[in-house]
mmCIF file of C-alpha atoms in Angstrom:
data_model
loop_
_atom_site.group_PDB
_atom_site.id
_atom_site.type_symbol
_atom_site.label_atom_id
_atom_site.label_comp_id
_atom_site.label_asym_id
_atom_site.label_seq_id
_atom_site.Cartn_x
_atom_site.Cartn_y
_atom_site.Cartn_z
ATOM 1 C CA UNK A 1 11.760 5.938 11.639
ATOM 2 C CA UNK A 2 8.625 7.982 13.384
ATOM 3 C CA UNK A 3 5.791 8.790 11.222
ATOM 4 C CA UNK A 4 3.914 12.094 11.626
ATOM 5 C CA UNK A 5 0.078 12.429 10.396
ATOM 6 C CA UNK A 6 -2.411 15.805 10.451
ATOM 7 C CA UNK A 7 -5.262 13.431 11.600
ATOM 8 C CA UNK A 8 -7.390 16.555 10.342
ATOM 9 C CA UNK A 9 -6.461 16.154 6.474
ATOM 10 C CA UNK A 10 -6.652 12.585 7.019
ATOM 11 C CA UNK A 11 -10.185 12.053 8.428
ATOM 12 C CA UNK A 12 -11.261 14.455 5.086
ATOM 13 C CA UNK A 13 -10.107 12.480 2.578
ATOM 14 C CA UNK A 14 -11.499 8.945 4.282
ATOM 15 C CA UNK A 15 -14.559 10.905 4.518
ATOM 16 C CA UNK A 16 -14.937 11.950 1.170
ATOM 17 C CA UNK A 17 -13.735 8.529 -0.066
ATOM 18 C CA UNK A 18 -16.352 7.106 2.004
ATOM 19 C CA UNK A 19 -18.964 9.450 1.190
ATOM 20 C CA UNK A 20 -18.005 9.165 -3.271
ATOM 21 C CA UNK A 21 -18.217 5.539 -2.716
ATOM 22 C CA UNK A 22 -20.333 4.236 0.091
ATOM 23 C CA UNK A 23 -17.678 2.342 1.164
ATOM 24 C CA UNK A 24 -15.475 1.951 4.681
ATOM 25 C CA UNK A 25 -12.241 3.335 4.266
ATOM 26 C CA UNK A 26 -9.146 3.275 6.566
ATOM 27 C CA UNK A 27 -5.331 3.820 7.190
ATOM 28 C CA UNK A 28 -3.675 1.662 9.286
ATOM 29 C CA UNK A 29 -0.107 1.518 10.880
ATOM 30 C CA UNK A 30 2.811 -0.971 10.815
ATOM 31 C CA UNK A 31 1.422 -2.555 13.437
ATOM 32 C CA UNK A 32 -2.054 -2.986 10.814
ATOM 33 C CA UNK A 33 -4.184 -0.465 13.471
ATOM 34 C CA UNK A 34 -5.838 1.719 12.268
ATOM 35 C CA UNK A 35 -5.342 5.685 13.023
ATOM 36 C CA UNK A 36 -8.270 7.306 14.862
ATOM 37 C CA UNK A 37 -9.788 9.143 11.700
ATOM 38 C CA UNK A 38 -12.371 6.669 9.763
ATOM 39 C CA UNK A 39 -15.149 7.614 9.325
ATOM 40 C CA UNK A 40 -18.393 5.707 11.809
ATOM 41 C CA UNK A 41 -20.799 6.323 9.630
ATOM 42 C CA UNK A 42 -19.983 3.471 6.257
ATOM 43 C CA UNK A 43 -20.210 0.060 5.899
ATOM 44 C CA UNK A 44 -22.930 -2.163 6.370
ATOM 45 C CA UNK A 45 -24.856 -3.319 9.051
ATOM 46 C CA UNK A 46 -24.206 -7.026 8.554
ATOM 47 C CA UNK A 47 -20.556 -6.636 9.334
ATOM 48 C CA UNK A 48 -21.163 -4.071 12.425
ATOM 49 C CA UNK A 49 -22.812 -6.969 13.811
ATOM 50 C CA UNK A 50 -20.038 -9.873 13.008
ATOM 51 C CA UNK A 51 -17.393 -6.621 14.454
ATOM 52 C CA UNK A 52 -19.547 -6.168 17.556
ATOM 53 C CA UNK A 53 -19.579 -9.841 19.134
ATOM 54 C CA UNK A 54 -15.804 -10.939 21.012
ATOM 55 C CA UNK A 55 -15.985 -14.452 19.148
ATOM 56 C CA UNK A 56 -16.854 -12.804 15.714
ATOM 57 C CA UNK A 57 -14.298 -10.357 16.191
ATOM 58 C CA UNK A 58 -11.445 -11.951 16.720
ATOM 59 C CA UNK A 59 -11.988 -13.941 13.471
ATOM 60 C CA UNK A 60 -12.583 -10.547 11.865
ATOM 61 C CA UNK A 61 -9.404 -9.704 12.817
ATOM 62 C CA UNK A 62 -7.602 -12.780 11.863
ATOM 63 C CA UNK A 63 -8.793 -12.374 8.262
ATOM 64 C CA UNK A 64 -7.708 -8.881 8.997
ATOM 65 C CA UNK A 65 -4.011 -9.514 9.447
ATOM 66 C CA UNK A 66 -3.502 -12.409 6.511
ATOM 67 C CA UNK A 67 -4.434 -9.878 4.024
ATOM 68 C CA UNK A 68 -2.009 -7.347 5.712
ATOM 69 C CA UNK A 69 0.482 -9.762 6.172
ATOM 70 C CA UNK A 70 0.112 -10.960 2.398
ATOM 71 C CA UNK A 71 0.780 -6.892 1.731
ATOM 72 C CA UNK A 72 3.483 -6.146 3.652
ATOM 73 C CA UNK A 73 5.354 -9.685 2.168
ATOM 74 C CA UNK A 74 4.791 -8.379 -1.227
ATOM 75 C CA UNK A 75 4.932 -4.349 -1.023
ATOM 76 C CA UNK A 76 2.012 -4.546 -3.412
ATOM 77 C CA UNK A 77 -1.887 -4.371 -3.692
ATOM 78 C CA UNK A 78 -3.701 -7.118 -2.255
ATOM 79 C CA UNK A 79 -7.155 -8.508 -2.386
ATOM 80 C CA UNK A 80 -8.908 -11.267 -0.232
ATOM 81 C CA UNK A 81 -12.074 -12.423 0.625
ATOM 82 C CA UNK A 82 -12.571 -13.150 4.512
ATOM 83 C CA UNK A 83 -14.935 -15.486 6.194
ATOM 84 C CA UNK A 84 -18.168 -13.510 6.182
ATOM 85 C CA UNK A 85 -18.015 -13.645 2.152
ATOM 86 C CA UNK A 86 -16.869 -10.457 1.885
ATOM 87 C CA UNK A 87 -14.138 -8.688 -0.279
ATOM 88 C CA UNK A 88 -11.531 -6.304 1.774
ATOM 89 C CA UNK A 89 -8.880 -4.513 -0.273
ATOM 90 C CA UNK A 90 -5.095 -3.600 1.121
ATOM 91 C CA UNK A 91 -2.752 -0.882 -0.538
ATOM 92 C CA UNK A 92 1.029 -0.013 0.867
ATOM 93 C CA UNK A 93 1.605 2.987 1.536
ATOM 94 C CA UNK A 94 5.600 3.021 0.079
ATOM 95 C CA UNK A 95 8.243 5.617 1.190
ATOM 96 C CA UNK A 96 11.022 5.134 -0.417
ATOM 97 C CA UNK A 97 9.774 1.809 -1.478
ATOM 98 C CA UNK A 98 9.170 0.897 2.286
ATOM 99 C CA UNK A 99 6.116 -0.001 3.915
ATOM 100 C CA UNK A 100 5.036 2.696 6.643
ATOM 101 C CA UNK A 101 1.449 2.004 6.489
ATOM 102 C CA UNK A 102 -2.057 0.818 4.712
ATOM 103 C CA UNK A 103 -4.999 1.898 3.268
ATOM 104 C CA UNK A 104 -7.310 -0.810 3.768
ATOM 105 C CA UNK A 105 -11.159 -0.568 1.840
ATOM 106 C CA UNK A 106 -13.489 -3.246 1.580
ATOM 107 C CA UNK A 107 -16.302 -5.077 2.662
ATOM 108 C CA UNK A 108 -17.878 -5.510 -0.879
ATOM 109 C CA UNK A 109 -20.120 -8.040 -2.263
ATOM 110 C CA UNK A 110 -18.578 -10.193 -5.091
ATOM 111 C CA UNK A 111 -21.512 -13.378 -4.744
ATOM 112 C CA UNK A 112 -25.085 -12.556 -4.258
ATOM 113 C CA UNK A 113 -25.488 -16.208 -2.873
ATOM 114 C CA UNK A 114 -25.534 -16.094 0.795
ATOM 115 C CA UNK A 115 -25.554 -19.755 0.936
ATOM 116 C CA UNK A 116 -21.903 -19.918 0.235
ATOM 117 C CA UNK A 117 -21.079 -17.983 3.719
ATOM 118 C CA UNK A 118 -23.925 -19.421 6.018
ATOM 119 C CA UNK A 119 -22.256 -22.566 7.190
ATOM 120 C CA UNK A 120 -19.093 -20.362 8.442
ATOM 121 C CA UNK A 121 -21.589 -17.923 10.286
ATOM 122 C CA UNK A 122 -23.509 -20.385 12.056
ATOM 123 C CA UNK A 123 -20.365 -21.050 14.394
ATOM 124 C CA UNK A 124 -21.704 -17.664 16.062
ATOM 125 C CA UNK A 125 -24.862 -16.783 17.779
ATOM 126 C CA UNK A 126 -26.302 -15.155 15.217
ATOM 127 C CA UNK A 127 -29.892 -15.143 13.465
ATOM 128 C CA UNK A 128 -28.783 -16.454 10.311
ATOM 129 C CA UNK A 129 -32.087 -15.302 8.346
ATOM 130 C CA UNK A 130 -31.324 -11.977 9.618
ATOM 131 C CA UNK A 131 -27.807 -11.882 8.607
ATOM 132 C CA UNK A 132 -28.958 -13.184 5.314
ATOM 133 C CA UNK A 133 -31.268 -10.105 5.028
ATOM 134 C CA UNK A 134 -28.282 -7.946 5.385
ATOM 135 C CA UNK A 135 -26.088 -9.764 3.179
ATOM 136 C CA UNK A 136 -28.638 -9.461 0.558
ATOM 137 C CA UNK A 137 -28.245 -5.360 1.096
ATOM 138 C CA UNK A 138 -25.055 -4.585 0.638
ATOM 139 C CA UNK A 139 -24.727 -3.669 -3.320
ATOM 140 C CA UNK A 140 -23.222 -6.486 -5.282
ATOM 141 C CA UNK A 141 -19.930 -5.554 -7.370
ATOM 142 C CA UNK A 142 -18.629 -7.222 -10.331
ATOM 143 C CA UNK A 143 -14.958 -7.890 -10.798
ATOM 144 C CA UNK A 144 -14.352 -4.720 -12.871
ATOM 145 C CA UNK A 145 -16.216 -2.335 -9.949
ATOM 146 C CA UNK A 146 -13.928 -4.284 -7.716
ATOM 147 C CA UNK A 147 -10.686 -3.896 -9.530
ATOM 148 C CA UNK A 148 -11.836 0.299 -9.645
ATOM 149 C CA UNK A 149 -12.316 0.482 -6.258
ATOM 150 C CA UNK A 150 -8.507 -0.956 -6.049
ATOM 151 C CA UNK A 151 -6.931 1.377 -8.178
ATOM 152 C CA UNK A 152 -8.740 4.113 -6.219
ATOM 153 C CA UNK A 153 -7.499 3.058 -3.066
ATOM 154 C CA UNK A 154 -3.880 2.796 -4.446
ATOM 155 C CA UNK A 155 -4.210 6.548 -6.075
ATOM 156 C CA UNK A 156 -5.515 7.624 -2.546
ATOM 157 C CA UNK A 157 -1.703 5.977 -0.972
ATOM 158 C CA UNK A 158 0.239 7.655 -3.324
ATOM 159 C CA UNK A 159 -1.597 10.829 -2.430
ATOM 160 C CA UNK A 160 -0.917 10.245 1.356
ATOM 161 C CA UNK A 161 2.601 10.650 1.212
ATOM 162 C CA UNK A 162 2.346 13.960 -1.597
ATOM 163 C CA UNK A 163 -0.285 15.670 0.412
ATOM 164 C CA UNK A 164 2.117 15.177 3.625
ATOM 165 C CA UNK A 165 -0.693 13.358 5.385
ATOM 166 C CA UNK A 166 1.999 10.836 6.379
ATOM 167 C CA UNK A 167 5.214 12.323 6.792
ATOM 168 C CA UNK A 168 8.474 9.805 7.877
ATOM 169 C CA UNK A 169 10.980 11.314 9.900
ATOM 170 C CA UNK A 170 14.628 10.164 10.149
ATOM 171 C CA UNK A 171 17.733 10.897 12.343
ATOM 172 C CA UNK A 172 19.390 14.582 10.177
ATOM 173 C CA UNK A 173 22.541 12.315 8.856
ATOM 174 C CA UNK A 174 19.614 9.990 7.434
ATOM 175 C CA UNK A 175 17.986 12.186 5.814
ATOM 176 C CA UNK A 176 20.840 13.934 3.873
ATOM 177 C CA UNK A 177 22.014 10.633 3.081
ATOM 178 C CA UNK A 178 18.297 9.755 1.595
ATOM 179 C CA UNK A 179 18.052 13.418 -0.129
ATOM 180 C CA UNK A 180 21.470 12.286 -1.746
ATOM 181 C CA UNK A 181 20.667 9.667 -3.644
ATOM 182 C CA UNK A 182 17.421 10.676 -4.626
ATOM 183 C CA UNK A 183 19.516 13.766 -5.727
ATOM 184 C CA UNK A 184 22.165 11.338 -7.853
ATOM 185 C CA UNK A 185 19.726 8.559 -8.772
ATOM 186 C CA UNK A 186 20.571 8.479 -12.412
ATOM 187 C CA UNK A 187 24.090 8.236 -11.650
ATOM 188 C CA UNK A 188 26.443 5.516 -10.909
ATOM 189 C CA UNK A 189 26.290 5.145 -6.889
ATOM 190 C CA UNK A 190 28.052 3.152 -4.288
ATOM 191 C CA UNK A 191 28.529 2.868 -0.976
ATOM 192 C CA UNK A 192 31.383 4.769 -1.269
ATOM 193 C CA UNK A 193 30.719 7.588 -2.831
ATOM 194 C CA UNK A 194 27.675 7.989 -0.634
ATOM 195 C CA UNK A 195 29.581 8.002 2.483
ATOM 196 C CA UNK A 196 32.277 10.571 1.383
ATOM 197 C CA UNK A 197 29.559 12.518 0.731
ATOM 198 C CA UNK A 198 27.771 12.388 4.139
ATOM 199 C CA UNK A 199 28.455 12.222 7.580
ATOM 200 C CA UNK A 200 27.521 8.303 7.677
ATOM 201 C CA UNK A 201 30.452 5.726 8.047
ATOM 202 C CA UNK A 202 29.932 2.246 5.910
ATOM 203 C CA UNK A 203 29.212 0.294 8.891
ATOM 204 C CA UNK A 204 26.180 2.968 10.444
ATOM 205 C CA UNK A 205 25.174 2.905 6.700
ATOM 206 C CA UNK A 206 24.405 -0.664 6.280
ATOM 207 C CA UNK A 207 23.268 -0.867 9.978
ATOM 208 C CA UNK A 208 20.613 2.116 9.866
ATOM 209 C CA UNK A 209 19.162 0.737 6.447
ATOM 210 C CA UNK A 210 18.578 -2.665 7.374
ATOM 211 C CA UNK A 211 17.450 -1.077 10.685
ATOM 212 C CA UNK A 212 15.485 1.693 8.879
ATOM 213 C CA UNK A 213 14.177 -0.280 5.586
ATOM 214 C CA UNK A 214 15.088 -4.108 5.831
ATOM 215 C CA UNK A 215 17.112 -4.280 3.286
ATOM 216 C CA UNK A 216 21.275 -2.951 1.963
ATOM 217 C CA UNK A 217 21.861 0.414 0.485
ATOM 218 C CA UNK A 218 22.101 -1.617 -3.379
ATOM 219 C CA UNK A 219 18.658 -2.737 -3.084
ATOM 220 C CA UNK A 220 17.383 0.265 -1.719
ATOM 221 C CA UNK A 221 19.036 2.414 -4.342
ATOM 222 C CA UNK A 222 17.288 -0.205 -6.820
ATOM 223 C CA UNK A 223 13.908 0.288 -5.180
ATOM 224 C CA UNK A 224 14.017 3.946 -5.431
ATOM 225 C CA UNK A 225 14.839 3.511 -9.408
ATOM 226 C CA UNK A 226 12.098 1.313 -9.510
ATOM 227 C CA UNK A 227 9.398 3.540 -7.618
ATOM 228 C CA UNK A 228 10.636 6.799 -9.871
ATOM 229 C CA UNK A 229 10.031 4.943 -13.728
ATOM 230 C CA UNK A 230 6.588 3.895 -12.553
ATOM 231 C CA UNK A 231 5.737 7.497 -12.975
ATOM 232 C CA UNK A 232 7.504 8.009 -16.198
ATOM 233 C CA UNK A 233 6.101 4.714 -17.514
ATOM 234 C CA UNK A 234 2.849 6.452 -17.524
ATOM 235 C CA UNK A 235 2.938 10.235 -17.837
ATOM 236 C CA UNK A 236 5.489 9.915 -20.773
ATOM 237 C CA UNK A 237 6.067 8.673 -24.078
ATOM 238 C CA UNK A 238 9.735 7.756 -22.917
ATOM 239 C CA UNK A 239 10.976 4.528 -24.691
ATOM 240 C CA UNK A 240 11.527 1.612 -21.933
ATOM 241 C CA UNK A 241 15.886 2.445 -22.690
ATOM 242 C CA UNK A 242 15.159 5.953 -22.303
ATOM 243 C CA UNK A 243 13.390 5.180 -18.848
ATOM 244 C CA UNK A 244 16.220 3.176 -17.646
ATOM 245 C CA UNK A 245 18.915 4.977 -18.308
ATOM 246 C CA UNK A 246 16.683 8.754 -17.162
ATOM 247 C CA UNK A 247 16.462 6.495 -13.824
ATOM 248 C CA UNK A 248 20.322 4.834 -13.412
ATOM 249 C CA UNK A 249 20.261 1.423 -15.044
ATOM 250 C CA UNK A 250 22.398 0.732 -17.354
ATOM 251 C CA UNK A 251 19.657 -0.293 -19.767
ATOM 252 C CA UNK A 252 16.142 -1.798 -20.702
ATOM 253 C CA UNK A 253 17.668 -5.165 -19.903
ATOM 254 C CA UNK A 254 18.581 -4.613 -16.762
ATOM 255 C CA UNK A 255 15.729 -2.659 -16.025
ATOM 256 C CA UNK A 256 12.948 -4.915 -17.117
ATOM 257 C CA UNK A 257 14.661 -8.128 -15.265
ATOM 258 C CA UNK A 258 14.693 -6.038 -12.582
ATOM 259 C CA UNK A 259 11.131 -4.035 -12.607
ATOM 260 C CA UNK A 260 9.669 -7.565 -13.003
ATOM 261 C CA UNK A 261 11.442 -8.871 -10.284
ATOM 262 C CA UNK A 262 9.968 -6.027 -7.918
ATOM 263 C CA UNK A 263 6.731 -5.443 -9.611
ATOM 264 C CA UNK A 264 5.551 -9.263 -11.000
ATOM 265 C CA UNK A 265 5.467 -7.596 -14.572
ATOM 266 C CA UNK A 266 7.732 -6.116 -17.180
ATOM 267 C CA UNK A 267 7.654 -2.322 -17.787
ATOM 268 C CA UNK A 268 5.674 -2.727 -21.241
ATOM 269 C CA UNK A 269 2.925 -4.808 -19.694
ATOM 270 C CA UNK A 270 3.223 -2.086 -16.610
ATOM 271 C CA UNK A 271 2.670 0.837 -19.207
ATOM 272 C CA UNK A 272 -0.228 -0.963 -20.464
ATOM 273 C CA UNK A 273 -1.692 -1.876 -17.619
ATOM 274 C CA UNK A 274 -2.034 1.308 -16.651
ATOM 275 C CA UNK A 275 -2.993 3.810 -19.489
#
């Protein structure tokens, strides 16, 4: 799979993100780097000065890749604090319920007591009265202001993808074969009848989506079920059976054991969650 961006549409929505809410704002790729298109300008002064020393850094960086790590393991929203104290924020970006990249936000203040991070900062040559003077700056955020700033950064992935920003590319057999089941979703599929109806044998299909997505065609198909009822769940007043049948289960049992399964939480809860 290769992944095209337009860096220009990109660097405008991380700057107005950055600009609406003072915060630092990225996207990063598989590989948890981030494209060249954040903004310079955001986040605070304290943690330019942990980012700008090789020992700090690399710490930075370690904290860095547990929370991505913790994302890409669970395909979901993920929030950690790292060693300087601060909170950073992780969203997938999901194509067809794979993981092609992040949007990673952060660097918030959830305790105003800078005691609780001094011992771990004195392992670096920094002046730790100093640091505490920028620790003090940076605005302090309550759980709710956190838990916004989440659910803004997860709107912003979902926007990626519909706004082209990120755009996946497949081989042309791959991409039928994707455009077909999306097509027949709320129908009874196999692996048969998806491969008379492509140019893909059974053994390149189960190769090139364990290759592609890292997982077999059933699970994907399940994903993709999944990923279209979380709309429905909360821009209609569908009934949970209604949902699961519009989307190809064969009813709310199945599809709550198996939403839950995928998303930690039934359908209902989902629903509720988010209206």
């Amino acid at each position: 799979m290769y992944i095209n961006y337009d860096l220009q549409k990109m660097a405008k929505l991380l700057q107005d993100f950055a600009v609406v809410t003072g915060l630092n704002i990225s996207i990063r790729n598989t590989d948890f780097v981030p494209y060249d298109a954040m903004p310079r300008d955001f986040g605070p002064e304290y943690c330019a000065i942990l980012r700008g020393m090789a020992c700090s850094a690399k710490k930075c960086d370690a904290c860095d890749r547990v929370l991505f790590e913790k994302c890409k393991r669970s395909g979901k929203l993920e929030i950690h604090t790292c060693h300087a104290g601060l909170v950073d924020i992780a969203v997938p970006i999901l194509h067809h319920g794979t993981v092609i990249a992040y949007v990673s936000s952060g660097q918030i203040k959830r305790n105003p007591d800078f005691s609780s991070v001094a011992n771990s900062l004195s392992a670096f040559p920094v002046d730790i009265e100093e640091m505490k003077r920028l620790y003090d700056l940076i605005p302090l955020y309550d759980e709710q202001r956190i838990e916004s700033v989440a659910n803004i950064a997860a709107i912003l992935a979902r926007h990626i993808l519909l706004d082209n920003i990120l755009t996946p590319r497949f081989d042309e057999n791959m991409d039928k074969t994707l455009a077909f089941i999306d097509l027949h979703l709320d129908e009874e599929l196999s692996v048969s009848l998806i491969t008379q109806n492509t140019n893909l044998s059974k053994s390149t299909l189960y190769r090139d989506f364990h290759a592609y997505f890292g997982c077999t065609v059933n699970e994907y198909i399940t994903k993709r079920r999944i990923e279209r009822s979380l709309s429905l769940l909360t821009t209609t007043k569908m009934s949970i059976e209604e949902i699961a049948r519009k989307v190809g289960f064969s009813g709310a049992t199945q599809f709550g054991k198996l939403f839950k399964k995928e998303q930690g939480l039934t359908p209902l809860k989902y629903r509720k969650q988010m209206l």
